[in-house]
Coordinates of C-alpha atoms and ligand atoms in Angstrom, one line a residue:
X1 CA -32.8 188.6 75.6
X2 CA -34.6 191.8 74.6
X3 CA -38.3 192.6 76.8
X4 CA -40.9 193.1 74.7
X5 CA -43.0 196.4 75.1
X6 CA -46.5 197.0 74.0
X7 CA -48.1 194.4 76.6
X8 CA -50.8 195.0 78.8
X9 CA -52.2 192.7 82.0
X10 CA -55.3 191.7 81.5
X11 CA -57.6 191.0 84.8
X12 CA -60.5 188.0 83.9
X13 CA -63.4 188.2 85.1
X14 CA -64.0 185.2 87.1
X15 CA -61.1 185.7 90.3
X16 CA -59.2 183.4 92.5
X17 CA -61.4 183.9 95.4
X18 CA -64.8 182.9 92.9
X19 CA -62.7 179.9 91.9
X20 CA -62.2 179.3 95.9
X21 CA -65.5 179.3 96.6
X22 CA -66.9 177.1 94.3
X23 CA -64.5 174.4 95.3
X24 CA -65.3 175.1 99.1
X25 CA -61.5 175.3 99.8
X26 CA -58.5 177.5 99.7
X27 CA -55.4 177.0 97.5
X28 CA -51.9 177.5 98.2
X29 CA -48.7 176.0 97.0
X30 CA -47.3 173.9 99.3
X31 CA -43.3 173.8 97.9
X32 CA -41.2 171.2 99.2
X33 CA -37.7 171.2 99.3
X34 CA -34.7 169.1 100.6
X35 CA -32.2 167.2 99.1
X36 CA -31.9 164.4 96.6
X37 CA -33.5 161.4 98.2
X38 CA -35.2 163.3 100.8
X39 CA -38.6 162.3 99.8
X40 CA -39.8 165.4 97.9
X41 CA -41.8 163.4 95.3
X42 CA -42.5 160.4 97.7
X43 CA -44.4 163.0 100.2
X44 CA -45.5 165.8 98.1
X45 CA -47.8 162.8 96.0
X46 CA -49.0 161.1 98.7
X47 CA -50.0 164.6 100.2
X48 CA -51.7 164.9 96.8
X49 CA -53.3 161.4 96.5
X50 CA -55.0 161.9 100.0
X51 CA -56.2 165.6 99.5
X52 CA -57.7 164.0 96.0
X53 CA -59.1 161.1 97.9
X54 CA -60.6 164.0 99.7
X55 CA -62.5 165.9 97.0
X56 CA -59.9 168.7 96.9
X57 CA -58.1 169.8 93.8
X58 CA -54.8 169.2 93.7
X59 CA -51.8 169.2 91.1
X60 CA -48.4 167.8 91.9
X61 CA -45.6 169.3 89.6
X62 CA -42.4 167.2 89.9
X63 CA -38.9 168.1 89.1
X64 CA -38.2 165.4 86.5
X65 CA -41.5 165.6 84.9
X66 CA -41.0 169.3 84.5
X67 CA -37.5 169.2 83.2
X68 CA -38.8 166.5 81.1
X69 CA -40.8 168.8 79.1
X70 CA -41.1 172.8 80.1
X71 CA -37.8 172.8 81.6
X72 CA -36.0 170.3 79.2
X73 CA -33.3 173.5 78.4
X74 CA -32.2 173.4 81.6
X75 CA -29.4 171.8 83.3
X76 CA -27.7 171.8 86.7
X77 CA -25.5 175.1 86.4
X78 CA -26.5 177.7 89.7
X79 CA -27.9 180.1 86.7
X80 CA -30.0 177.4 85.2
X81 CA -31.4 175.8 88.7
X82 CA -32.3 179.3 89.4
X83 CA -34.1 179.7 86.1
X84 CA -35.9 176.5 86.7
X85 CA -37.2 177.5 90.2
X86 CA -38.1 180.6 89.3
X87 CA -40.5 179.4 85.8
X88 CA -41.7 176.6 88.6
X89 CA -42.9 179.5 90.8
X90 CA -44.5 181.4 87.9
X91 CA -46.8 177.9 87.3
X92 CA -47.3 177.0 91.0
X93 CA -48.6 180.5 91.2
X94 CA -51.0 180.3 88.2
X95 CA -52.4 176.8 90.0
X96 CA -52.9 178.8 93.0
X97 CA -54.7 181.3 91.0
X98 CA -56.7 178.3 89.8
X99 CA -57.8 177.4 93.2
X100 CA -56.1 174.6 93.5
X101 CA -53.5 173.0 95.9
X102 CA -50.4 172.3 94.4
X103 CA -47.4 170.5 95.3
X104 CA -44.1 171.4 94.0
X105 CA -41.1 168.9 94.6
X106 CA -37.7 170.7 93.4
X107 CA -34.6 170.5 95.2
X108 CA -34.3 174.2 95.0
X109 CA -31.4 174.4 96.4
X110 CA -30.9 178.6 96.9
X111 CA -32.1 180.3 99.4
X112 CA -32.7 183.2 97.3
X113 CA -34.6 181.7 95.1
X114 CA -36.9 180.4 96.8
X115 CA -37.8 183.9 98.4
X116 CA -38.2 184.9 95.2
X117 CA -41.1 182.5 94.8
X118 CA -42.4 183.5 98.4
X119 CA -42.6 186.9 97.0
X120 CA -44.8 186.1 94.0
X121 CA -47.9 184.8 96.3
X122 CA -49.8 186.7 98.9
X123 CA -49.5 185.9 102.5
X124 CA -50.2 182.6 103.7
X125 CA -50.1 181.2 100.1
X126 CA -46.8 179.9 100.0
X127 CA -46.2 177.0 102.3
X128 CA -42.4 176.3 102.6
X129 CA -42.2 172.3 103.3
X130 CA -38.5 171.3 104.4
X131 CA -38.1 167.3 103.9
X132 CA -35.3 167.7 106.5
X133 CA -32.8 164.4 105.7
X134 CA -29.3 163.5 106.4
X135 CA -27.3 163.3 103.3
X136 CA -25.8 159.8 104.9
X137 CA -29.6 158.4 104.7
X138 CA -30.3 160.2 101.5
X139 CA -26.8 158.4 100.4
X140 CA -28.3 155.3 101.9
X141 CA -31.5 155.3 99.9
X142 CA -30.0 156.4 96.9
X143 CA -33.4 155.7 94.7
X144 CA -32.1 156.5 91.2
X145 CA -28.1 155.9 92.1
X146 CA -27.6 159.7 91.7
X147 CA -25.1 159.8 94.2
X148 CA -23.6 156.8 93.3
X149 CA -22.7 158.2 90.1
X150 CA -21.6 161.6 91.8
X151 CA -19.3 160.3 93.9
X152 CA -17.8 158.3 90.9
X153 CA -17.6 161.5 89.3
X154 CA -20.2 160.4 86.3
X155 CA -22.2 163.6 87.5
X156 CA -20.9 166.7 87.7
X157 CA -22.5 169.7 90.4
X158 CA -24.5 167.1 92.4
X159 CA -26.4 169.0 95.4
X160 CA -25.1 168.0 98.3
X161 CA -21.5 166.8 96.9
X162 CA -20.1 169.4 94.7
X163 CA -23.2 171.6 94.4
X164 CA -24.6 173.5 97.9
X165 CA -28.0 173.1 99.5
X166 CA -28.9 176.0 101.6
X167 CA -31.9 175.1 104.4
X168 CA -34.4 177.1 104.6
X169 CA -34.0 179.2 108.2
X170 CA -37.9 179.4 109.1
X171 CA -40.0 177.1 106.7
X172 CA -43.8 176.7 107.6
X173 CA -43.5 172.7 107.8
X174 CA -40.2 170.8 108.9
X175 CA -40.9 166.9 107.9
X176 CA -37.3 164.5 109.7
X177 CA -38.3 162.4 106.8
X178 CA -35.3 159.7 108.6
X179 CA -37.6 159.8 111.5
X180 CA -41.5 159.7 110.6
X181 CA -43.3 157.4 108.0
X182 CA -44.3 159.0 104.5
X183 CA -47.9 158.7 106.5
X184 CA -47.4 161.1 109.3
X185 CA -45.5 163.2 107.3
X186 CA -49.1 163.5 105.0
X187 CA -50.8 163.9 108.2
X188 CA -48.6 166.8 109.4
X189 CA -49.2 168.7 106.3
X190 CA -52.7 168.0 106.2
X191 CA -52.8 169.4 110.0
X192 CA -51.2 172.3 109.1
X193 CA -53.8 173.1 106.2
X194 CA -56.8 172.5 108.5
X195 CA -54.9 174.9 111.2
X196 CA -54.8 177.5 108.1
X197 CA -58.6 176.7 107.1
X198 CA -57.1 176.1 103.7
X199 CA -59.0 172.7 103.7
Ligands
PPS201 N1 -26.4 167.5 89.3 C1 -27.6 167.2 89.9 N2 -28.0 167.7 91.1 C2 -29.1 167.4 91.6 N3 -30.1 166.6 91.0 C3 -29.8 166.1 89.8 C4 -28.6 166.4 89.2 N4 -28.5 165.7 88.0 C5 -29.7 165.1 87.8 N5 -30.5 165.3 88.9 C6 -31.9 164.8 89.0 O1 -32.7 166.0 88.8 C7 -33.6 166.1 89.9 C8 -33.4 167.5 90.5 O2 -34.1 168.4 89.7 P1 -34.7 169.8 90.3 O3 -35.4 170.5 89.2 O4 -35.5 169.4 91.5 O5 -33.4 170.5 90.7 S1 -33.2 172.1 91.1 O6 -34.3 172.4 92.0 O7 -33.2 172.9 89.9 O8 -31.9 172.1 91.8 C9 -33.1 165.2 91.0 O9 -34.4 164.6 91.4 P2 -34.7 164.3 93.0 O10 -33.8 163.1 93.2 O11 -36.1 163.9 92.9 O12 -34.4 165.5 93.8 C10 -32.2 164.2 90.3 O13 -33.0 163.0 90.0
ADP202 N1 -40.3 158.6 105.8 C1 -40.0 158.7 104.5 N2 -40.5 159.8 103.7 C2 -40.2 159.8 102.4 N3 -39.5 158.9 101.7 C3 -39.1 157.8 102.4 C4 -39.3 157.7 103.8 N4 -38.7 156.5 104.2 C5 -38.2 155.9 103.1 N5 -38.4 156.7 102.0 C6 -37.9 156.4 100.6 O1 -36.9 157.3 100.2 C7 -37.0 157.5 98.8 C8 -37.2 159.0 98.6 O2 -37.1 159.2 97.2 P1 -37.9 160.5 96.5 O3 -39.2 160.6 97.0 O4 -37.7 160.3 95.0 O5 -37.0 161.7 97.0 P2 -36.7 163.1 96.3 O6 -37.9 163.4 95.5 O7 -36.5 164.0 97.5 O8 -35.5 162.9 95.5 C9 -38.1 156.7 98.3 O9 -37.6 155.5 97.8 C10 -39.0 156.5 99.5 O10 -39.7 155.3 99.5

């Protein structure tokens, strides 16, 4: 891939903080990650349905929407998960810029990469949300029959079975998705926003 030169940044005029104000709350990105079947997508919409229900703007970008369109190059090598993650970060972060709240339900699996998208907000910005499962009740609930076909060997470099998941260490928001409803689970993030003044 060759960089291209000759580009210039260009600041607009109306900022994130204008954009903040007229809403009449914060934005952040609150990224959630865990394994297959944690409840990613389960949690991270109904976070998003109830801060909408709320009169708070929202987006919820989801791993197979995204990979069925801006991602759709990308497979399930470590080079090409990281790639995904780190275009996912660069869009989360324009939403933020936006003034919205958006929810972002990857796997992201690396450690490292998921720093890397920490480092592309400011403080406070980036809200790491571990759906904290066991992979025998993520097994259990199997929604698509992913792991099913894994352990069949129909899918190759499946997180969890012959691809690694690395938890995060300090995450902002832990959520034992085996142990509360997907409603208190909403209500702990939601807490956790109004302890932050973010809504
Ligand atoms: N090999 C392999 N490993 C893990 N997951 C797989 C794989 N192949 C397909 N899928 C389906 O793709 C969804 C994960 O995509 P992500 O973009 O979240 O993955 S990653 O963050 O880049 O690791 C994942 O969605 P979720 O089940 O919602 O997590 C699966 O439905
Ligand atoms: N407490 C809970 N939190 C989240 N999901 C739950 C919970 N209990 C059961 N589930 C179910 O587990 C499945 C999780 O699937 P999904 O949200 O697609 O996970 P992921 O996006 O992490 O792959 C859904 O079928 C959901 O209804």
């Amino acid at each position: 891939m060759t960089k291209p030169t000759n580009i210039t940044w260009h600041e607009t005029s109306i900022s994130k903080e204008n954009r903040r104000e007229k809403n009449g709350h914060g934005s952040c990105a609150l990224w959630f990650t865990g394994l297959s079947g944690s409840g990613k997508s389960t949690i991270a919409n109904a976070v998003s349905n109830e801060l909408f229900r709320q009169g708070i703007s929202e987006y919820v970008l989801d791993g197979d929407n995204i990979r069925h369109g801006l991602n759709k190059d990308l497979g399930f090598s470590d080079y090409d998960r990281t790639e995904n993650i780190r275009r996912i970060g660069e869009v989360a972060k324009l939403f933020v810029d936006s003034g919205k709240v958006v929810t972002t339900a990857f796997i992201s699996p690396f450690r490292s990469d998921r720093d890397q998208v920490r480092a592309l907000f400011e403080e406070e910005e980036f809200i790491e949300v571990f759906v904290q499962c066991p992979i025998e009740e993520c097994e259990r609930r199997d929604p698509k029959q992913l792991y099913a076909k894994a352990r069949r060997g129909e899918i190759k470099d499946f997180t969890g079975i012959d691809s690694p998941y690395e938890a995060p260490e300090q995450p902002e928001i832990t959520l034992h998705s085996d142990q509360v409803t997907i409603e208190e689970a909403v209500e702990q993030v939601l807490t956790y926003l109004r302890g932050k003044n973010i809504i």
